[in-house]
Amino acid sequence: MAESSRSGDCIFCRIAAGEVPATVVHEDEMVVAFRDVNPQAPPHVLLIPRRHMASLNIVSQGDEAILGHIVRVAVRVAESEGLADRGYRLVANCGPDAGQSVDHVHFHLLGGGGMGWPPG
Ligand code: 5GP
Ligand code: ZN
């Protein structure tokens, strides 16, 4: 298992704890999904494990269940956002070259078309 259950100065831990407001679209015992405060697409939802893990680089075998659950929740959120048939992108930025700006593992669910490949 990666790192402690929470990191006091982590914005996503604070959102998961309900200490910082966010527009939550799904939450359960393992995962919270909420709308990105600075959306890059309509819609733009972030999915995070409740438990603090700083980076995909420190994910371990014990994290496989939660990561698999996040993907399944992402598909459910995509369905509820009306994206299932149109398509969507699920992406995780890891490290400086990818532009990771919050050190708590998160997946971006992006929809609405107009997405280029490869991403910039
Ligand atoms: P990254 O750049 O690390 O891949 O993505 C971090 C994302 O978190 C960014 O898209 C940014 O807009 C979003 N974000 C950062 N702080 C907050 C916040 O306090 N609330 C919400 N809803 N999103 C945030
Ligand atoms: Zn955190």
PDB file of N, CA, C and O and ligand atoms in Angstrom, residues 5-7 9-14 48-54 102-105, ligand 2:
ATOM      1  N   SER A   5      -2.846   7.403   4.826  1.00  0.00           N
ATOM      2  CA  SER A   5      -4.220   7.543   4.371  1.00  0.00           C
ATOM      3  C   SER A   5      -4.536   8.976   3.981  1.00  0.00           C
ATOM      4  O   SER A   5      -5.483   9.231   3.264  1.00  0.00           O
ATOM      5  N   ARG A   6      -3.707   9.907   4.453  1.00  0.00           N
ATOM      6  CA  ARG A   6      -3.995  11.279   4.097  1.00  0.00           C
ATOM      7  C   ARG A   6      -2.765  12.135   4.293  1.00  0.00           C
ATOM      8  O   ARG A   6      -1.894  11.822   5.096  1.00  0.00           O
ATOM      9  N   SER A   7      -2.715  13.203   3.530  1.00  0.00           N
ATOM     10  CA  SER A   7      -1.619  14.147   3.656  1.00  0.00           C
ATOM     11  C   SER A   7      -2.245  15.508   3.931  1.00  0.00           C
ATOM     12  O   SER A   7      -3.062  15.990   3.148  1.00  0.00           O
ATOM     13  N   ASP A   9      -1.597  18.689   3.847  1.00  0.00           N
ATOM     14  CA  ASP A   9      -1.600  19.868   2.998  1.00  0.00           C
ATOM     15  C   ASP A   9      -1.937  19.537   1.549  1.00  0.00           C
ATOM     16  O   ASP A   9      -1.729  20.349   0.658  1.00  0.00           O
ATOM     17  N   CYS A  10      -2.488  18.346   1.319  1.00  0.00           N
ATOM     18  CA  CYS A  10      -2.814  17.931  -0.046  1.00  0.00           C
ATOM     19  C   CYS A  10      -4.243  18.372  -0.389  1.00  0.00           C
ATOM     20  O   CYS A  10      -5.193  18.006   0.303  1.00  0.00           O
ATOM     21  N   ILE A  11      -4.391  19.146  -1.453  1.00  0.00           N
ATOM     22  CA  ILE A  11      -5.702  19.684  -1.811  1.00  0.00           C
ATOM     23  C   ILE A  11      -6.696  18.567  -2.119  1.00  0.00           C
ATOM     24  O   ILE A  11      -7.886  18.671  -1.765  1.00  0.00           O
ATOM     25  N   PHE A  12      -6.252  17.487  -2.745  1.00  0.00           N
ATOM     26  CA  PHE A  12      -7.200  16.415  -3.085  1.00  0.00           C
ATOM     27  C   PHE A  12      -7.576  15.599  -1.850  1.00  0.00           C
ATOM     28  O   PHE A  12      -8.717  15.130  -1.760  1.00  0.00           O
ATOM     29  N   CYS A  13      -6.660  15.440  -0.891  1.00  0.00           N
ATOM     30  CA  CYS A  13      -7.056  14.824   0.389  1.00  0.00           C
ATOM     31  C   CYS A  13      -8.110  15.689   1.080  1.00  0.00           C
ATOM     32  O   CYS A  13      -9.060  15.171   1.676  1.00  0.00           O
ATOM     33  N   ARG A  14      -7.939  16.987   0.987  1.00  0.00           N
ATOM     34  CA  ARG A  14      -8.896  17.895   1.643  1.00  0.00           C
ATOM     35  C   ARG A  14     -10.256  17.841   0.945  1.00  0.00           C
ATOM     36  O   ARG A  14     -11.295  17.913   1.587  1.00  0.00           O
ATOM     37  N   ILE A  48     -10.155  10.378  -8.029  1.00  0.00           N
ATOM     38  CA  ILE A  48      -9.011  10.196  -7.124  1.00  0.00           C
ATOM     39  C   ILE A  48      -9.284   9.056  -6.149  1.00  0.00           C
ATOM     40  O   ILE A  48     -10.435   8.815  -5.762  1.00  0.00           O
ATOM     41  N   PRO A  49      -8.216   8.357  -5.744  1.00  0.00           N
ATOM     42  CA  PRO A  49      -8.367   7.453  -4.605  1.00  0.00           C
ATOM     43  C   PRO A  49      -8.518   8.296  -3.338  1.00  0.00           C
ATOM     44  O   PRO A  49      -7.896   9.350  -3.219  1.00  0.00           O
ATOM     45  N   ARG A  50      -9.366   7.857  -2.420  1.00  0.00           N
ATOM     46  CA  ARG A  50      -9.477   8.598  -1.153  1.00  0.00           C
ATOM     47  C   ARG A  50      -8.138   8.625  -0.417  1.00  0.00           C
ATOM     48  O   ARG A  50      -7.781   9.620   0.196  1.00  0.00           O
ATOM     49  N   ARG A  51      -7.432   7.513  -0.503  1.00  0.00           N
ATOM     50  CA  ARG A  51      -6.158   7.397   0.206  1.00  0.00           C
ATOM     51  C   ARG A  51      -5.072   8.139  -0.560  1.00  0.00           C
ATOM     52  O   ARG A  51      -4.966   8.021  -1.776  1.00  0.00           O
ATOM     53  N   HIS A  52      -4.287   8.895   0.171  1.00  0.00           N
ATOM     54  CA  HIS A  52      -3.236   9.671  -0.492  1.00  0.00           C
ATOM     55  C   HIS A  52      -2.184   8.756  -1.109  1.00  0.00           C
ATOM     56  O   HIS A  52      -1.621   7.911  -0.431  1.00  0.00           O
ATOM     57  N   MET A  53      -1.959   8.937  -2.392  1.00  0.00           N
ATOM     58  CA  MET A  53      -0.783   8.357  -3.046  1.00  0.00           C
ATOM     59  C   MET A  53      -0.283   9.426  -3.999  1.00  0.00           C
ATOM     60  O   MET A  53      -1.044   9.992  -4.784  1.00  0.00           O
ATOM     61  N   ALA A  54       1.001   9.744  -3.887  1.00  0.00           N
ATOM     62  CA  ALA A  54       1.522  10.939  -4.532  1.00  0.00           C
ATOM     63  C   ALA A  54       1.634  10.814  -6.041  1.00  0.00           C
ATOM     64  O   ALA A  54       1.463  11.802  -6.764  1.00  0.00           O
ATOM     65  N   VAL A 102      -0.702  18.292  -9.201  1.00  0.00           N
ATOM     66  CA  VAL A 102      -1.187  17.924  -7.866  1.00  0.00           C
ATOM     67  C   VAL A 102      -0.618  16.547  -7.543  1.00  0.00           C
ATOM     68  O   VAL A 102      -0.840  15.581  -8.297  1.00  0.00           O
ATOM     69  N   ASP A 103       0.107  16.477  -6.432  1.00  0.00           N
ATOM     70  CA  ASP A 103       0.803  15.231  -6.081  1.00  0.00           C
ATOM     71  C   ASP A 103      -0.104  14.292  -5.284  1.00  0.00           C
ATOM     72  O   ASP A 103       0.203  13.909  -4.143  1.00  0.00           O
ATOM     73  N   HIS A 104      -1.220  13.961  -5.877  1.00  0.00           N
ATOM     74  CA  HIS A 104      -2.152  12.946  -5.375  1.00  0.00           C
ATOM     75  C   HIS A 104      -2.708  12.307  -6.647  1.00  0.00           C
ATOM     76  O   HIS A 104      -3.284  13.025  -7.489  1.00  0.00           O
ATOM     77  N   VAL A 105      -2.499  11.003  -6.803  1.00  0.00           N
ATOM     78  CA  VAL A 105      -2.880  10.332  -8.050  1.00  0.00           C
ATOM     79  C   VAL A 105      -4.299  10.705  -8.468  1.00  0.00           C
ATOM     80  O   VAL A 105      -5.224  10.700  -7.647  1.00  0.00           O
TER      81      VAL A 105
HETATM   82 ZN    ZN B   2      -3.636  13.595  -1.069  1.00  0.00          ZN
END
